[in-house]
Coordinates of N, CA, C and O in Angstrom, one line a residue:
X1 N 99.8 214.5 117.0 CA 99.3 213.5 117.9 C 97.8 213.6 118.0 O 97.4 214.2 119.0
X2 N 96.9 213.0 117.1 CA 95.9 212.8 117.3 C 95.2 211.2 117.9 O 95.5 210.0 117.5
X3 N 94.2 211.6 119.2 CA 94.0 210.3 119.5 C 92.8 209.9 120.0 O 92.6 209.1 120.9
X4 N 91.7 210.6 119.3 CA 90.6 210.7 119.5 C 89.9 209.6 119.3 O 90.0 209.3 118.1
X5 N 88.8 208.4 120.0 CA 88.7 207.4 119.9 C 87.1 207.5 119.5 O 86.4 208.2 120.1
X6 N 86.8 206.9 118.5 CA 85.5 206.4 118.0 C 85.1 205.0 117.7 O 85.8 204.1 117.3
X7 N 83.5 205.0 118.0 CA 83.0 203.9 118.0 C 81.6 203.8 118.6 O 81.2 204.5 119.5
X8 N 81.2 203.1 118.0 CA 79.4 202.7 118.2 C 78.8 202.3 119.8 O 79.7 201.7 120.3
X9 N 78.0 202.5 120.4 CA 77.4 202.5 121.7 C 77.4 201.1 122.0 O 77.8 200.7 123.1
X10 N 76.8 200.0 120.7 CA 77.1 198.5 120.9 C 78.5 198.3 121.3 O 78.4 197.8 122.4
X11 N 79.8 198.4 121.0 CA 81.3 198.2 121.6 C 81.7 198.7 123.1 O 82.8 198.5 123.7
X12 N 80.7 199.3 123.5 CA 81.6 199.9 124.4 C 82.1 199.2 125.3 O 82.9 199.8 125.9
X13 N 81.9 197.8 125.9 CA 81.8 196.9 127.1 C 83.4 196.7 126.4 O 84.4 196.9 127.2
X14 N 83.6 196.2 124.7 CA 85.0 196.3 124.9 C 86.1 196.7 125.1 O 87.1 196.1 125.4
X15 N 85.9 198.4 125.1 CA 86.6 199.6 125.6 C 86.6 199.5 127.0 O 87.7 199.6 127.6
X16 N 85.7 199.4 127.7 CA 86.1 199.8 129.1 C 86.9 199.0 129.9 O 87.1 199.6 131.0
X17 N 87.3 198.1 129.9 CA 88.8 197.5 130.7 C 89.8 198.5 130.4 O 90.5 198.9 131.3
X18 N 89.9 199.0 128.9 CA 91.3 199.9 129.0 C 91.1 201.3 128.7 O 91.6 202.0 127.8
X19 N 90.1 201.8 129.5 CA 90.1 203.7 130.0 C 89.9 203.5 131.1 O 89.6 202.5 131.7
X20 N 90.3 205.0 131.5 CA 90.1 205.5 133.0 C 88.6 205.4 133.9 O 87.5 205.6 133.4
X21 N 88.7 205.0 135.1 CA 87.6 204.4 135.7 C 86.4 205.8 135.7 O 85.3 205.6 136.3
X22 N 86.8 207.2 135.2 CA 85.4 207.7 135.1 C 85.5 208.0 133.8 O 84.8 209.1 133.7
X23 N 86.0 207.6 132.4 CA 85.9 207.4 131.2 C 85.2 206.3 131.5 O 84.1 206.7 131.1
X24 N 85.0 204.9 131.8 CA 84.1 204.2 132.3 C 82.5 204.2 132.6 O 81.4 203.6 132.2
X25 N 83.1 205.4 133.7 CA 82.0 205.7 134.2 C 80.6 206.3 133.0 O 79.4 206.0 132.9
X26 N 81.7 207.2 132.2 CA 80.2 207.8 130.8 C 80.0 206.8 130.0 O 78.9 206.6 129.5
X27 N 80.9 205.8 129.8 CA 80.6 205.3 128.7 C 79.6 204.3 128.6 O 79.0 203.8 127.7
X28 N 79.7 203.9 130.2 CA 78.7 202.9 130.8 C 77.2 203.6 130.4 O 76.2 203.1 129.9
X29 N 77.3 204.6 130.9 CA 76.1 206.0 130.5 C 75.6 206.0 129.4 O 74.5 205.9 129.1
X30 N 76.5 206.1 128.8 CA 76.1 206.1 127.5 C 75.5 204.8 126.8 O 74.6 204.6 126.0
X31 N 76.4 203.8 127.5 CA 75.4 202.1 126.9 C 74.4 202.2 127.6 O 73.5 202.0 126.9
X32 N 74.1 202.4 129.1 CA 73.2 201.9 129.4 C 71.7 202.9 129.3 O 70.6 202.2 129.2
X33 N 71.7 204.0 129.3 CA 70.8 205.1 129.0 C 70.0 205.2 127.8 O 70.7 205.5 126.8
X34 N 68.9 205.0 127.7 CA 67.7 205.5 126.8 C 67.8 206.3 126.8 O 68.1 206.6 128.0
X35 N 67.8 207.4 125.9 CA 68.2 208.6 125.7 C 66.5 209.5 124.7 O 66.2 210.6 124.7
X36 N 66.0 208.4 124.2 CA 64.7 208.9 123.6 C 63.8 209.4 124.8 O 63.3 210.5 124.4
X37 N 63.4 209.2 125.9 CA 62.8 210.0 126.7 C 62.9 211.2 127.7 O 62.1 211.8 128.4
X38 N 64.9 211.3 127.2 CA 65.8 212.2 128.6 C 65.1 213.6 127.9 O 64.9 213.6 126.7
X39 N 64.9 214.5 128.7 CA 64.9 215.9 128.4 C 65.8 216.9 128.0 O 66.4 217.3 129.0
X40 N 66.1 217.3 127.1 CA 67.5 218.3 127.0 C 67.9 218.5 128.6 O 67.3 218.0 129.6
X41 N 69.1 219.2 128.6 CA 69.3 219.7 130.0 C 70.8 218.8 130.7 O 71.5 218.1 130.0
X42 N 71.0 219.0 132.1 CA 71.9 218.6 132.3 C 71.7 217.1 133.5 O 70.9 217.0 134.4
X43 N 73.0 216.2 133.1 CA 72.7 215.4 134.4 C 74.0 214.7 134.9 O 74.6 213.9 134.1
X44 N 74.3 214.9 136.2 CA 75.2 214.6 136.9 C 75.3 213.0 137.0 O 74.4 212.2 136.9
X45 N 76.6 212.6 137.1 CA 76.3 211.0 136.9 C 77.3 210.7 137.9 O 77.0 209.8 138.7
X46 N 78.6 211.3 138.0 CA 79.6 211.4 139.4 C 79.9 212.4 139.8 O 81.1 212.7 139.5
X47 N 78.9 213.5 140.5 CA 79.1 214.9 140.7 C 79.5 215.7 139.5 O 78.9 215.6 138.4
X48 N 80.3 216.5 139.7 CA 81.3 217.3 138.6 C 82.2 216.5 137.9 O 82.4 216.7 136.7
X49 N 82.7 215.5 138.5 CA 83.7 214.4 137.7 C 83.1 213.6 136.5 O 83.8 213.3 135.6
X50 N 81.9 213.4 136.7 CA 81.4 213.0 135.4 C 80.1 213.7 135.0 O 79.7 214.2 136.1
X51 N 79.5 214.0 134.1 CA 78.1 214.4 133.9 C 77.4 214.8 132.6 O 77.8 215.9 132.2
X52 N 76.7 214.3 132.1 CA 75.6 214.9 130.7 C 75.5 216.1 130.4 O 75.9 216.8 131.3
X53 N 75.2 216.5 129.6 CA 74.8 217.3 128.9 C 73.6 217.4 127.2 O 74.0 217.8 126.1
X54 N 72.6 216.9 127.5 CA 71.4 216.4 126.6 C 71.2 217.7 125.9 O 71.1 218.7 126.6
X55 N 71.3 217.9 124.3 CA 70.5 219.0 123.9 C 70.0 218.6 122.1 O 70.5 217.7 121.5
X56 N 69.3 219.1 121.7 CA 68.6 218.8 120.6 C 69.1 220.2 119.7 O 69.3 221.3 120.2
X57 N 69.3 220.0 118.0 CA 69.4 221.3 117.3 C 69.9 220.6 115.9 O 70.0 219.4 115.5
X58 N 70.4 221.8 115.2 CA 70.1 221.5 113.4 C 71.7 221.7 113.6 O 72.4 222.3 114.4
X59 N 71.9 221.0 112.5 CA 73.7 221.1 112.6 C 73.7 222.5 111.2 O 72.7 223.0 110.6
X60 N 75.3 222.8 111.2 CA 75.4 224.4 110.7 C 76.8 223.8 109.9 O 77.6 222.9 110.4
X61 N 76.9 224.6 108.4 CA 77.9 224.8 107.9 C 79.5 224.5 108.9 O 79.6 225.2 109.9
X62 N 80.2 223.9 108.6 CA 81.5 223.6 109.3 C 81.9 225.2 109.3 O 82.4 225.5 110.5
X63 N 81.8 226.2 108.5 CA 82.3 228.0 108.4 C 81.7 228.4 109.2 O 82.5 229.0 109.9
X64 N 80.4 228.5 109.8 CA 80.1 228.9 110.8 C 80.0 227.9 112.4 O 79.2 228.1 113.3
X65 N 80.8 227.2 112.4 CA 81.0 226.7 113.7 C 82.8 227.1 114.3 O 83.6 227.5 113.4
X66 N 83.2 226.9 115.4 CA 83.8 227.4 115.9 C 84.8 226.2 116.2 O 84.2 225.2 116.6
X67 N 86.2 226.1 116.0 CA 86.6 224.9 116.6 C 87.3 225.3 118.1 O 88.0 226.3 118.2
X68 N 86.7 224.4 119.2 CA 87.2 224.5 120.5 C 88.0 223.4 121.2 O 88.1 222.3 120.6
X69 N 88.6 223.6 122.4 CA 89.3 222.9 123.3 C 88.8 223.5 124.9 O 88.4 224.6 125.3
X70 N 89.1 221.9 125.6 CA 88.2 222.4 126.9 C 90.0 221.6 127.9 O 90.6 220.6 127.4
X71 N 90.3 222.2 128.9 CA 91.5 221.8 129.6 C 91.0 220.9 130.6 O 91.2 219.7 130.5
X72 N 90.3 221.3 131.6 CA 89.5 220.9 132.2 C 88.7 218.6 132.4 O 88.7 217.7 133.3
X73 N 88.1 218.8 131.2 CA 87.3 217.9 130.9 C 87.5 217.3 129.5 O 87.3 218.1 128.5
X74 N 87.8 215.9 129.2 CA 87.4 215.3 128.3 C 86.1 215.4 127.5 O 85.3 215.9 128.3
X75 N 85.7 215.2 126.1 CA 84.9 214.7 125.9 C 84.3 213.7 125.6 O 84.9 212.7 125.2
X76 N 82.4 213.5 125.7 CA 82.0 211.8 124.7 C 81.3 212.5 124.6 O 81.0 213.3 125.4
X77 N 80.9 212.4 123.4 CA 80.2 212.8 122.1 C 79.3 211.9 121.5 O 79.8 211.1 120.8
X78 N 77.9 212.0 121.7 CA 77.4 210.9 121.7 C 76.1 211.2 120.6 O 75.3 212.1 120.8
X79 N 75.9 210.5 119.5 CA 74.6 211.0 119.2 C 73.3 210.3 118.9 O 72.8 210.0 117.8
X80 N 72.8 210.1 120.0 CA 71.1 210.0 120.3 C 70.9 209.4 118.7 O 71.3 208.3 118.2
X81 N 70.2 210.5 118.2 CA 69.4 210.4 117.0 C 69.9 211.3 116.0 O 70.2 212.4 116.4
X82 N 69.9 211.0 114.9 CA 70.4 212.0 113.3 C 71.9 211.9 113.1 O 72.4 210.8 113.4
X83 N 72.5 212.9 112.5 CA 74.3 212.7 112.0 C 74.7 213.8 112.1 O 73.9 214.8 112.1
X84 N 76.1 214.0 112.2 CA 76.6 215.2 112.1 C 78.3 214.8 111.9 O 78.6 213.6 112.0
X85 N 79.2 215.9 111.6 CA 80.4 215.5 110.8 C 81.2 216.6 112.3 O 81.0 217.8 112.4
X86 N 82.1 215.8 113.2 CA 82.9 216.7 113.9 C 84.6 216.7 113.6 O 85.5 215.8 113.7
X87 N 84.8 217.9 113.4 CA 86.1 217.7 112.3 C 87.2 218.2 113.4 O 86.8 219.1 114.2
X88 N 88.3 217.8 113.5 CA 89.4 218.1 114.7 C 90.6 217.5 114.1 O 90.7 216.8 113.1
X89 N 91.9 217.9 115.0 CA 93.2 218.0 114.8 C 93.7 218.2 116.2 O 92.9 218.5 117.1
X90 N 94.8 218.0 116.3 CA 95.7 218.0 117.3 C 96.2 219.6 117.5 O 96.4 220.4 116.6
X91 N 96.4 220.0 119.1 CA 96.3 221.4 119.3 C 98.0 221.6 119.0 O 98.7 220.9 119.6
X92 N 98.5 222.4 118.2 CA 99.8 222.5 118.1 C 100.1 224.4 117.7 O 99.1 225.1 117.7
X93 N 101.3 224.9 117.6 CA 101.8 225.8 117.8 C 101.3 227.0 116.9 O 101.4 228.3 117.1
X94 N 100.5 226.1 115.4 CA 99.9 227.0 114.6 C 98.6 227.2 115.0 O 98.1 227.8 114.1
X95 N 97.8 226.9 116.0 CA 96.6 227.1 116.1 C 96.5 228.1 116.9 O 97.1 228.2 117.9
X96 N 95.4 229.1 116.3 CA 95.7 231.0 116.5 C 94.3 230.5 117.7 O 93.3 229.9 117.3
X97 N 94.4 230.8 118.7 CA 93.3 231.0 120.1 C 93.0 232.5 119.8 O 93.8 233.4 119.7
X98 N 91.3 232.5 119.8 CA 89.9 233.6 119.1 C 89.3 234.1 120.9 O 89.0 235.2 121.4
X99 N 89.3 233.3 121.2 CA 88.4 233.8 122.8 C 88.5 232.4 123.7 O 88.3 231.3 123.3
X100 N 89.1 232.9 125.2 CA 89.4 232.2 126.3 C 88.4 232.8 127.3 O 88.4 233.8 128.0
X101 N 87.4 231.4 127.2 CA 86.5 231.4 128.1 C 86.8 229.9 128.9 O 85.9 229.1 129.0
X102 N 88.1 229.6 129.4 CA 88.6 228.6 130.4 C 87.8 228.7 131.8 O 87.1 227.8 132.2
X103 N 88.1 229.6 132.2 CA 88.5 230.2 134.1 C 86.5 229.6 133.7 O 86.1 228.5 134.1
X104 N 85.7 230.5 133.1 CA 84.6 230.3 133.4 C 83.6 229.3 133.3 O 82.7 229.0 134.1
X105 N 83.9 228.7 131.4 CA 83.3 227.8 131.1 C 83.8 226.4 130.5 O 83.1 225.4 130.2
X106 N 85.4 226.7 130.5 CA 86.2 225.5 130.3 C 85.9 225.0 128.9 O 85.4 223.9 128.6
X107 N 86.3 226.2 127.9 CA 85.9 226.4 126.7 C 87.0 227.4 126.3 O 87.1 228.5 126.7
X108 N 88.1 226.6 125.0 CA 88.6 227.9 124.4 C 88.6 228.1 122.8 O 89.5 227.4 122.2
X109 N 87.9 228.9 121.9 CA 88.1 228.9 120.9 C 89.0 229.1 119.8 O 89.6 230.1 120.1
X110 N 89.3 228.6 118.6 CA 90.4 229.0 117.9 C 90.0 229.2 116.5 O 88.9 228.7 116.0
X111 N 90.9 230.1 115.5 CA 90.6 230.2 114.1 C 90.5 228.9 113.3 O 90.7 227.9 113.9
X112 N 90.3 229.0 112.0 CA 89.9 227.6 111.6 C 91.7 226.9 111.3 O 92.6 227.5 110.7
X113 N 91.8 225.9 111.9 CA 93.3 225.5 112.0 C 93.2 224.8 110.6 O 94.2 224.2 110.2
X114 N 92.0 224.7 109.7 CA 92.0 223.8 108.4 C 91.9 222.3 108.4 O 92.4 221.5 107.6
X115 N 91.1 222.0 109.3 CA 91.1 220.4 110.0 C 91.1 219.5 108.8 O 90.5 219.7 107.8
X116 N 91.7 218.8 109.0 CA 91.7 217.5 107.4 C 91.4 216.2 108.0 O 91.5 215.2 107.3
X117 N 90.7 216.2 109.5 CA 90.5 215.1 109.8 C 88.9 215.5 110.4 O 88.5 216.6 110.8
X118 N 88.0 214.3 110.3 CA 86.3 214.6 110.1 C 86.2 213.0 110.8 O 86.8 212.0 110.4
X119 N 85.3 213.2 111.5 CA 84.5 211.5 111.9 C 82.8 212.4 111.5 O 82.5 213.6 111.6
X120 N 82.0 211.2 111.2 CA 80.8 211.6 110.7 C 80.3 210.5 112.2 O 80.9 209.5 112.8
X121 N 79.1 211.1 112.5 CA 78.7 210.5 113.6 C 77.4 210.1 113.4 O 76.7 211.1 113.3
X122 N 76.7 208.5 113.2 CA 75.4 208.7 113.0 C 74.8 207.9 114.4 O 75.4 207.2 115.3
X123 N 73.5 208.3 114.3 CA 72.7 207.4 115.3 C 73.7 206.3 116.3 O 74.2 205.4 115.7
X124 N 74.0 206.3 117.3 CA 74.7 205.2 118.4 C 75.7 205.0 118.0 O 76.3 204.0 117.8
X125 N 76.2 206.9 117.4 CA 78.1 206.8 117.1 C 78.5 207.4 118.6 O 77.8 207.6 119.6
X126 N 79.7 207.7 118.4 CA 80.4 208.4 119.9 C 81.6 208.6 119.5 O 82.0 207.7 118.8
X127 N 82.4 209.6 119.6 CA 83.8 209.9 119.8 C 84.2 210.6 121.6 O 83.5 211.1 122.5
X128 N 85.4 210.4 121.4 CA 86.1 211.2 123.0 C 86.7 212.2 122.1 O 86.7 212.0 120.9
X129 N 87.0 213.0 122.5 CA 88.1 214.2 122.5 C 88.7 214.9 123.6 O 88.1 215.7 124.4
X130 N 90.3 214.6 123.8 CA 90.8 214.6 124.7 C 91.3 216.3 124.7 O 91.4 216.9 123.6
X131 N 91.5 216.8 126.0 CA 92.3 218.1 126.2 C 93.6 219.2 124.9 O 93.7 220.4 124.7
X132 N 94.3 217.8 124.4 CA 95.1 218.4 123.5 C 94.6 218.2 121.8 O 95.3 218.3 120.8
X133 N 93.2 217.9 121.9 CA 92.5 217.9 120.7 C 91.7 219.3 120.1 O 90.9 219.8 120.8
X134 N 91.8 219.7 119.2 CA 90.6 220.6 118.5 C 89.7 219.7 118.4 O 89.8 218.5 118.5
X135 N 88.4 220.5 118.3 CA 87.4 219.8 117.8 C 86.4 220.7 117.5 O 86.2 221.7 118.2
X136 N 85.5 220.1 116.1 CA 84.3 221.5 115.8 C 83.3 220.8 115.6 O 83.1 220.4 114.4
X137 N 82.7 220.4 116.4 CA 81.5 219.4 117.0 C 80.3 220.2 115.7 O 80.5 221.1 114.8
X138 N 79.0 219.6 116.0 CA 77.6 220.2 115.4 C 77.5 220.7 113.9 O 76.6 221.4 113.5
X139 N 78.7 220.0 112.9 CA 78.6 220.1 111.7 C 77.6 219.4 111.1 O 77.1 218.4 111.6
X140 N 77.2 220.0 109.2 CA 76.1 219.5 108.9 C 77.5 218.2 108.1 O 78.7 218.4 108.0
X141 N 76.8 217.2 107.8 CA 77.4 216.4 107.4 C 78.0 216.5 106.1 O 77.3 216.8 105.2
X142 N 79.6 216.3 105.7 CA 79.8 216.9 104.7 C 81.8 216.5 104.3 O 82.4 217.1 103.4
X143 N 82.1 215.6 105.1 CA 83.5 215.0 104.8 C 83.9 214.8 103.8 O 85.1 214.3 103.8
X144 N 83.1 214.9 102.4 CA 83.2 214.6 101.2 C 82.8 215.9 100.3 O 83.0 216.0 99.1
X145 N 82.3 216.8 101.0 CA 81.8 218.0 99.9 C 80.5 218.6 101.2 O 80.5 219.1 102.3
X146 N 79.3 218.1 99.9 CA 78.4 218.9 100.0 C 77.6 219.0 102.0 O 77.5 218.0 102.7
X147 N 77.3 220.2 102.4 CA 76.7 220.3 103.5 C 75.6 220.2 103.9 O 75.1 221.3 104.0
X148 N 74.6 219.1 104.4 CA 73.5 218.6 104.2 C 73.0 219.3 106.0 O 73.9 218.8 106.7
X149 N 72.4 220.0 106.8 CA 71.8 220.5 107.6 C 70.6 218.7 108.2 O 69.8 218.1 107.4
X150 N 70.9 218.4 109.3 CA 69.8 217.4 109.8 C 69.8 217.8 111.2 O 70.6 218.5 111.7
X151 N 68.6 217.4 112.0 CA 68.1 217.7 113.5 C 68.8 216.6 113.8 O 69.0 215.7 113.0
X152 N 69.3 216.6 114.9 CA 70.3 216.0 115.7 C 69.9 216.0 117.6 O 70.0 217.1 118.1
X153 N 69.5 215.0 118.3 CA 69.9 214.8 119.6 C 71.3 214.3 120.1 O 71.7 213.1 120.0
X154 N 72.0 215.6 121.0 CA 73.5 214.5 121.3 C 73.5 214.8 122.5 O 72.8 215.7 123.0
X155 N 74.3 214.1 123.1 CA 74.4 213.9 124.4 C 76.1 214.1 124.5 O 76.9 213.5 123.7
X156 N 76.7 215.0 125.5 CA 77.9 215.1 125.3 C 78.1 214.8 127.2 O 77.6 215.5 128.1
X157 N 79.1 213.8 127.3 CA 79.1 213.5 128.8 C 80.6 214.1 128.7 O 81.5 214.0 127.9
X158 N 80.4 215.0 130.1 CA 82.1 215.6 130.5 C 82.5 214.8 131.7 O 81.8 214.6 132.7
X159 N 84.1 214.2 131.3 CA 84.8 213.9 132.0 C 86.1 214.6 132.6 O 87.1 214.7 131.9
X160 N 86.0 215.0 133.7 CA 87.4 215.7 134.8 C 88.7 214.4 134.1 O 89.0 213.2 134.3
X161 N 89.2 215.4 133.3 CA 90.4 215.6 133.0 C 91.9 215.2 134.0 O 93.0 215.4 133.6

């Protein structure tokens, strides 16, 4: 059951009649926000129920990244500026859990489950990733092979689940 939804920052006005009114809430954030002048860092947009998270960095081999799940919070995945390849699968019965950092940071990691599914994200892409999704965010781009390393600004807004 994968159902991870992707699509460009120009669409989103047509998505939002049919998500949840604080899926709404980011995505509106996400259209309406200049993001070239935000500072890395964090920003609340409906308390804890919705909120940013701005950071800048170099994307990393898919082998050295970690695939995670958060119970808690949805994600949107948003990226500013550059590309990156975030590869995920559906959380099922083969997927071996590495370290449970829930209780604290609503983060749990797992071994590589062998993802066969990849969205490449460029400039004013976005995906969600829902609770029963894997996902191994911050890859260098590479759904076809080779792993190309680019600077990346993304913006990841958490939605209460």
């Amino acid at each position: 059951c994968i159902n991870m939804i992707q699509g460009n920052k120009k669409d989103i006005a047509m998505i939002l009649p049919y998500v949840s009114v604080n899926l709404q809430k980011a995505l509106q954030y996400v259209s309406e926000t200049d993001f070239s002048a935000l500072e890395n860092g964090e920003y609340e947009i409906d308390g804890r129920n919705v909120f940013a998270r701005v950071n800048t960095y170099a994307t990393e081999k898919k082998a050295d990244r970690r695939p995670e799940k958060h119970n808690k919070y949805i994600d949107v995945q948003f990226v500013a500026t550059g590309s990156e390849t975030i590869w995920y699968t559906s959380l099922d019965e083969h997927c071996v859990e590495t370290e449970n950092k829930a209780e604290a940071e609503d983060v749990i990691f797992y071994a590589d489950p062998h993802e066969k599914n990849c969205a490449v994200l460029n400039t004013g892409d976005f995906a969600i990733f829902f609770p029963w999704e894997l996902h191994r965010p911050n890859c260098a781009n590479g759904c076809l092979g080779e792993e190309k390393s680019e600077n990346v600004k993304k913006v990841v807004v958490k939605v209460k689940a």
